[in-house]
Short mmCIF file of C-alpha atoms in Angstrom, two decimals:
data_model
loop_
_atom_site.label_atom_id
_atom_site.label_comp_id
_atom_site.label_asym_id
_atom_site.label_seq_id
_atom_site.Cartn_x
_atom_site.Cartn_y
_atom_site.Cartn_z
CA UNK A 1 0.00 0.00 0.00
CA UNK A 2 1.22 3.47 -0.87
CA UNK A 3 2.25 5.89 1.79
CA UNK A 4 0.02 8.66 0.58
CA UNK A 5 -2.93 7.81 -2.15
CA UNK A 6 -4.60 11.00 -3.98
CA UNK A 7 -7.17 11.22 -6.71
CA UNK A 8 -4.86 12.17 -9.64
CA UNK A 9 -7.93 13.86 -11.17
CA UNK A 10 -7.78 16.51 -13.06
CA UNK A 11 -10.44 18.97 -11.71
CA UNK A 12 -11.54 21.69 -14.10
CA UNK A 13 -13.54 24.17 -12.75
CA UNK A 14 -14.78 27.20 -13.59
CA UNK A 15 -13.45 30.98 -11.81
CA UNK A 16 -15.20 31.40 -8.98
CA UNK A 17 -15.48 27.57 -7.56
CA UNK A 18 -15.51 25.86 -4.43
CA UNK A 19 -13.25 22.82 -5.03
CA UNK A 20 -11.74 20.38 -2.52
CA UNK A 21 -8.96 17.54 -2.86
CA UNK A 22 -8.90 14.40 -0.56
CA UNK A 23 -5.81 12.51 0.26
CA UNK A 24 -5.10 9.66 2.72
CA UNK A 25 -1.78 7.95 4.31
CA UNK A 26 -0.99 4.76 6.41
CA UNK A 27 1.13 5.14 8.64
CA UNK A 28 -1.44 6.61 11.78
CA UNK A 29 1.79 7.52 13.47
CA UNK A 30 2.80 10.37 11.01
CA UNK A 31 2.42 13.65 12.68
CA UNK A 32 3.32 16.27 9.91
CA UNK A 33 1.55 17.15 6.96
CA UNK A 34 1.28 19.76 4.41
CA UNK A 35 0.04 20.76 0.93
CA UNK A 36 2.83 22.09 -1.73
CA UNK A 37 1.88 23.03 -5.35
CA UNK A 38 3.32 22.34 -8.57
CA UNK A 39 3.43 24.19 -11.38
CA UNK A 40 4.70 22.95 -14.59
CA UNK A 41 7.86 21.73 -14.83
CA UNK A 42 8.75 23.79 -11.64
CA UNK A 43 9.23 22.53 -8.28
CA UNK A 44 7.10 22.28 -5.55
CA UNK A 45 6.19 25.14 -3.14
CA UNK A 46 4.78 24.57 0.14
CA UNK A 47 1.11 25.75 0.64
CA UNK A 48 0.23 25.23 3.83
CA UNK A 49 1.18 22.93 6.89
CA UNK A 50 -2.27 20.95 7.98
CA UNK A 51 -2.76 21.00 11.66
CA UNK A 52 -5.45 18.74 13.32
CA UNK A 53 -7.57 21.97 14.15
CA UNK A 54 -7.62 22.65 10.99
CA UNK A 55 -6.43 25.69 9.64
CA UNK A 56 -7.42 28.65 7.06
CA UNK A 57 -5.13 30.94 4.75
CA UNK A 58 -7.03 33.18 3.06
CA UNK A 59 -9.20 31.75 0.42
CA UNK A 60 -7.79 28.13 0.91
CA UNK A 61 -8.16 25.76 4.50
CA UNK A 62 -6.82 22.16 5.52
CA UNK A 63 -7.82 19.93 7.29
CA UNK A 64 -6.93 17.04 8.63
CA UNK A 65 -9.05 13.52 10.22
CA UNK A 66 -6.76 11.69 12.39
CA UNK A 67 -9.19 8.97 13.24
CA UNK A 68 -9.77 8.38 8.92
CA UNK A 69 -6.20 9.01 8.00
CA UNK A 70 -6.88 11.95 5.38
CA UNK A 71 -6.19 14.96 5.08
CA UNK A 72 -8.30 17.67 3.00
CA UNK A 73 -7.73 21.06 0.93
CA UNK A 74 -10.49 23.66 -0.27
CA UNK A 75 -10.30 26.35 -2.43
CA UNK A 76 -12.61 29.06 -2.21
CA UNK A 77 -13.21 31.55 -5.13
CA UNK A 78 -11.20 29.81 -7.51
CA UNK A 79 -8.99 31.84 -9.82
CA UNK A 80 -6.83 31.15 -12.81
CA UNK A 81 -3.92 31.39 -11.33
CA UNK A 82 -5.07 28.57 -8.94
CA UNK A 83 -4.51 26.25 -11.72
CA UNK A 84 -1.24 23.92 -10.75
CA UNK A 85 -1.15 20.30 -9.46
CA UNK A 86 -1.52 20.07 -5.47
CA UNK A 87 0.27 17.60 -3.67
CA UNK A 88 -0.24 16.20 -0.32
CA UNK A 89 2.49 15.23 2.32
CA UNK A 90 3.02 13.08 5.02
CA UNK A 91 6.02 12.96 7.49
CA UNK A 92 7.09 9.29 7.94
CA UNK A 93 9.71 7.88 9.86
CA UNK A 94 13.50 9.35 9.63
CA UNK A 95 11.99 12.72 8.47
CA UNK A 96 11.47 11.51 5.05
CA UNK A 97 8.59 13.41 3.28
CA UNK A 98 6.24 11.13 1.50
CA UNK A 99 4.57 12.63 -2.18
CA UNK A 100 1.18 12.06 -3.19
CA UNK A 101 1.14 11.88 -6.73
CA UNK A 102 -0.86 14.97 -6.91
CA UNK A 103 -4.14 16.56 -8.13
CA UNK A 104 -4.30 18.30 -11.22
CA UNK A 105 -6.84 21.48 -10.99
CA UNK A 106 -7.21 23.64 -14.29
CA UNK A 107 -9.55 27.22 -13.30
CA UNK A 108 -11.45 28.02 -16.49
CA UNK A 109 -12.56 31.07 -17.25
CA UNK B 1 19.97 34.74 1.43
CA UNK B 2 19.70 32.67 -1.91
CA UNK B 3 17.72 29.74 -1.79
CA UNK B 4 18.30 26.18 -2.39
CA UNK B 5 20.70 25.99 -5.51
CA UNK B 6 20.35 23.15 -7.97
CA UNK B 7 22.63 23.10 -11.17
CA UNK B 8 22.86 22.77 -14.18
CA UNK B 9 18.55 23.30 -14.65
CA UNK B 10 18.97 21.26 -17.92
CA UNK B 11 21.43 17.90 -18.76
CA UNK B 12 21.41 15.97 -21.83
CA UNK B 13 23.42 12.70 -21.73
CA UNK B 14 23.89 9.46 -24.00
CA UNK B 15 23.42 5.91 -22.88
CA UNK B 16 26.31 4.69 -20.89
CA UNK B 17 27.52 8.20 -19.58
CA UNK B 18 27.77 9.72 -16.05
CA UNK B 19 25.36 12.30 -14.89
CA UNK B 20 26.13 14.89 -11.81
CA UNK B 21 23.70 16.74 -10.35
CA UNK B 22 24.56 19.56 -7.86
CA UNK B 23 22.83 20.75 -5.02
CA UNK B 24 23.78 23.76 -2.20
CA UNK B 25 21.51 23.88 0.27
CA UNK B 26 20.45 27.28 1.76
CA UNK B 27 23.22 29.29 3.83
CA UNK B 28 22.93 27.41 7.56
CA UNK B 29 21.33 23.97 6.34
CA UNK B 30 23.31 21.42 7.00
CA UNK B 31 20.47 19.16 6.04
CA UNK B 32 20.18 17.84 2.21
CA UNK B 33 17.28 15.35 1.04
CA UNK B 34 17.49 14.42 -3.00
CA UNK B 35 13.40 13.69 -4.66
CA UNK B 36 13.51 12.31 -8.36
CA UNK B 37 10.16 13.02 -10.30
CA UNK B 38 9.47 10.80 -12.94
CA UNK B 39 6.96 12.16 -16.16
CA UNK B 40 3.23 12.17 -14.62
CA UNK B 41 4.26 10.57 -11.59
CA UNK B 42 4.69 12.30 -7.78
CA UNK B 43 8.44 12.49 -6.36
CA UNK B 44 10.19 9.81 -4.55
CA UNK B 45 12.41 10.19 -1.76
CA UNK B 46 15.54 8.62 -2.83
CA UNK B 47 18.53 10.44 0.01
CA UNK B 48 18.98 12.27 2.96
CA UNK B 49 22.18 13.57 3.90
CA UNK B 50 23.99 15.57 6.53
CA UNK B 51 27.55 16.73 6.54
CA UNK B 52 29.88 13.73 5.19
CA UNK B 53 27.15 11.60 6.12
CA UNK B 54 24.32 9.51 4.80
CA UNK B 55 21.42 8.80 7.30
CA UNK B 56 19.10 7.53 4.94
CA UNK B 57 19.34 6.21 1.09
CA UNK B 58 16.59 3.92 1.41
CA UNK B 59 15.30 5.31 -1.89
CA UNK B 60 18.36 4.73 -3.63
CA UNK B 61 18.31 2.68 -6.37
CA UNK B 62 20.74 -0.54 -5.88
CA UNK B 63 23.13 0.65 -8.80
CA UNK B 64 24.69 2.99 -10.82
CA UNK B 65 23.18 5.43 -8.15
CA UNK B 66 25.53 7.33 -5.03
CA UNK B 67 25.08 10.51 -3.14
CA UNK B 68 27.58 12.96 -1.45
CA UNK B 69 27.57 15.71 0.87
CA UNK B 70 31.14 16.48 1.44
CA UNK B 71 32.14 19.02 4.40
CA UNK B 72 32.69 21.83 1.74
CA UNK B 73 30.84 22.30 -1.60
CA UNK B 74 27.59 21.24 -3.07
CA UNK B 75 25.50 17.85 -2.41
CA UNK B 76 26.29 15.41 -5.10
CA UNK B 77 23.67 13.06 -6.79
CA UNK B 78 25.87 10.78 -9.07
CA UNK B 79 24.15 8.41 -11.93
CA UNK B 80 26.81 6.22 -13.51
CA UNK B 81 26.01 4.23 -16.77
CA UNK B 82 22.87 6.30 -17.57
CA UNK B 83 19.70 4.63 -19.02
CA UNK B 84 16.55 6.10 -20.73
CA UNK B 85 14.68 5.21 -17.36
CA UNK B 86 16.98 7.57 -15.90
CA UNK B 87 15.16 10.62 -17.52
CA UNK B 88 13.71 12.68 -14.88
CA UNK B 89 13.61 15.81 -12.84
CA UNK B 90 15.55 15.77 -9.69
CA UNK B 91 15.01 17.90 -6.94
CA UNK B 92 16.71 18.59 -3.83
CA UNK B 93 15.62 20.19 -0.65
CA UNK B 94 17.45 21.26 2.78
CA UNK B 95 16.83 22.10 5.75
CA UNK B 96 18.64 23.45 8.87
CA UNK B 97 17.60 20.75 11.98
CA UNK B 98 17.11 16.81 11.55
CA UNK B 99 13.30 16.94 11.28
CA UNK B 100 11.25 19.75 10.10
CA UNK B 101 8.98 20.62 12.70
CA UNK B 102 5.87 22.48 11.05
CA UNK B 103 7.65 24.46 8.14
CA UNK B 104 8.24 21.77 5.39
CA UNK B 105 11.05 21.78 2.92
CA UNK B 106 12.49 24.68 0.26
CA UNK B 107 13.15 22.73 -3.01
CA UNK B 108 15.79 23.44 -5.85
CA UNK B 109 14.55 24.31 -9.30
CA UNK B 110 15.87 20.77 -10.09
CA UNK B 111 17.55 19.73 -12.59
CA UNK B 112 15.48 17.48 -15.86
CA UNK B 113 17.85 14.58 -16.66
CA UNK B 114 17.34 13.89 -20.19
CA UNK B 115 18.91 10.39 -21.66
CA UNK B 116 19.15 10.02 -25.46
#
């Protein structure tokens, strides 16, 4: 079983959207997670760090379900500049970062 | 304070040739983890490194495949005896503590490994 499992989608949605990306891990003893995003042929960029309150920055919030072992991301008001792949990430053992294989989202306008 | 410095951003080699990737971390990180990306797939872990040491190359492949981080200069990613299935982007990260609490990794630009 894979570390981290995401729905590779791709999302297209048009400006002004609500749209929200799932992703779950395995190990229940990770404690650190985040969201980076991708642009093309770039390299990630971290988002956001998901906290098990939850947490909110600006138009986009986390989440995170201990007990279910997934972690969530919303965007509010989507614009086109939104448009990038979003991948989640799990701290496992020895500080290694494990990759979802990430969720494409293309904003249309 | 430049950021994490991968070079060169582009490398073309033939079959059967050596590819070296080179990664500074940022100024205080002593801390140096190398990701490859394959085409439409997410990145694997393949290295961690601190100063002249490896803690973890679990990702490594068996062959062909060794990583430095000498006490001066860049983080080394070495591919000997390249293959087409070699072709990738490679990124490295760093960071200044083992661990990295709640502020995640700065990546590299990476470099795209092309194999002809």
């Amino acid at each position: 079983r894979k570390e981290v499992e995401q729905d590779p989608g791709p999302f297209n949605v048009p400006e002004g959207a609500t749209v929200a990306f799932n992703c779950t891990y395995s190990n229940s003893a990770s404690q650190s997670f985040f969201w980076y995003r991708q642009d093309c042929r770039k390299e990630p960029k971290l988002l956001m760090s998901v906290y098990s309150s939850g947490n909110e920055d600006g138009r986009f919030t986390a989440q995170l379900n201990r007990a279910s072992q997934y972690i969530s991301l919303l965007i509010r008001d989507s614009k086109l500049s939104d448009s990038a792949t979003y991948l989640c990430v799990v701290i496992g053992n020895g500080n290694q970062f494990y990759f979802g294989t990430g969720t494409s989202l293309t904003v249309i306008p | 304070n430049a950021g994490v410095m991968q070079n060169p951003r582009h490398l073309v080699r033939r079959r059967g040739q050596e590819a070296r990737l080179r990664c500074s971390p940022m100024k205080g990180h002593s801390h140096v983890y190398w990701y490859r990306q394959l085409p439409e797939e997410g990145l694997k872990f393949m290295v961690y490194l601190q100063k002249e040491n490896i803690i973890d190359e679990s990702g490594m492949p068996k062959e062909r495949f060794s990583a430095e981080f000498p006490k001066e200069g860049p983080s080394i990613l070495r591919i000997q005896q390249v293959v087409r299935g070699d072709s990738a982007a490679y990124f490295c990260a760093s960071s200044p503590v083992a661990g990295t609490a709640n502020y995640g990794y700065t990546f590299g630009s990476g470099t795209r490994l092309t194999v002809v």
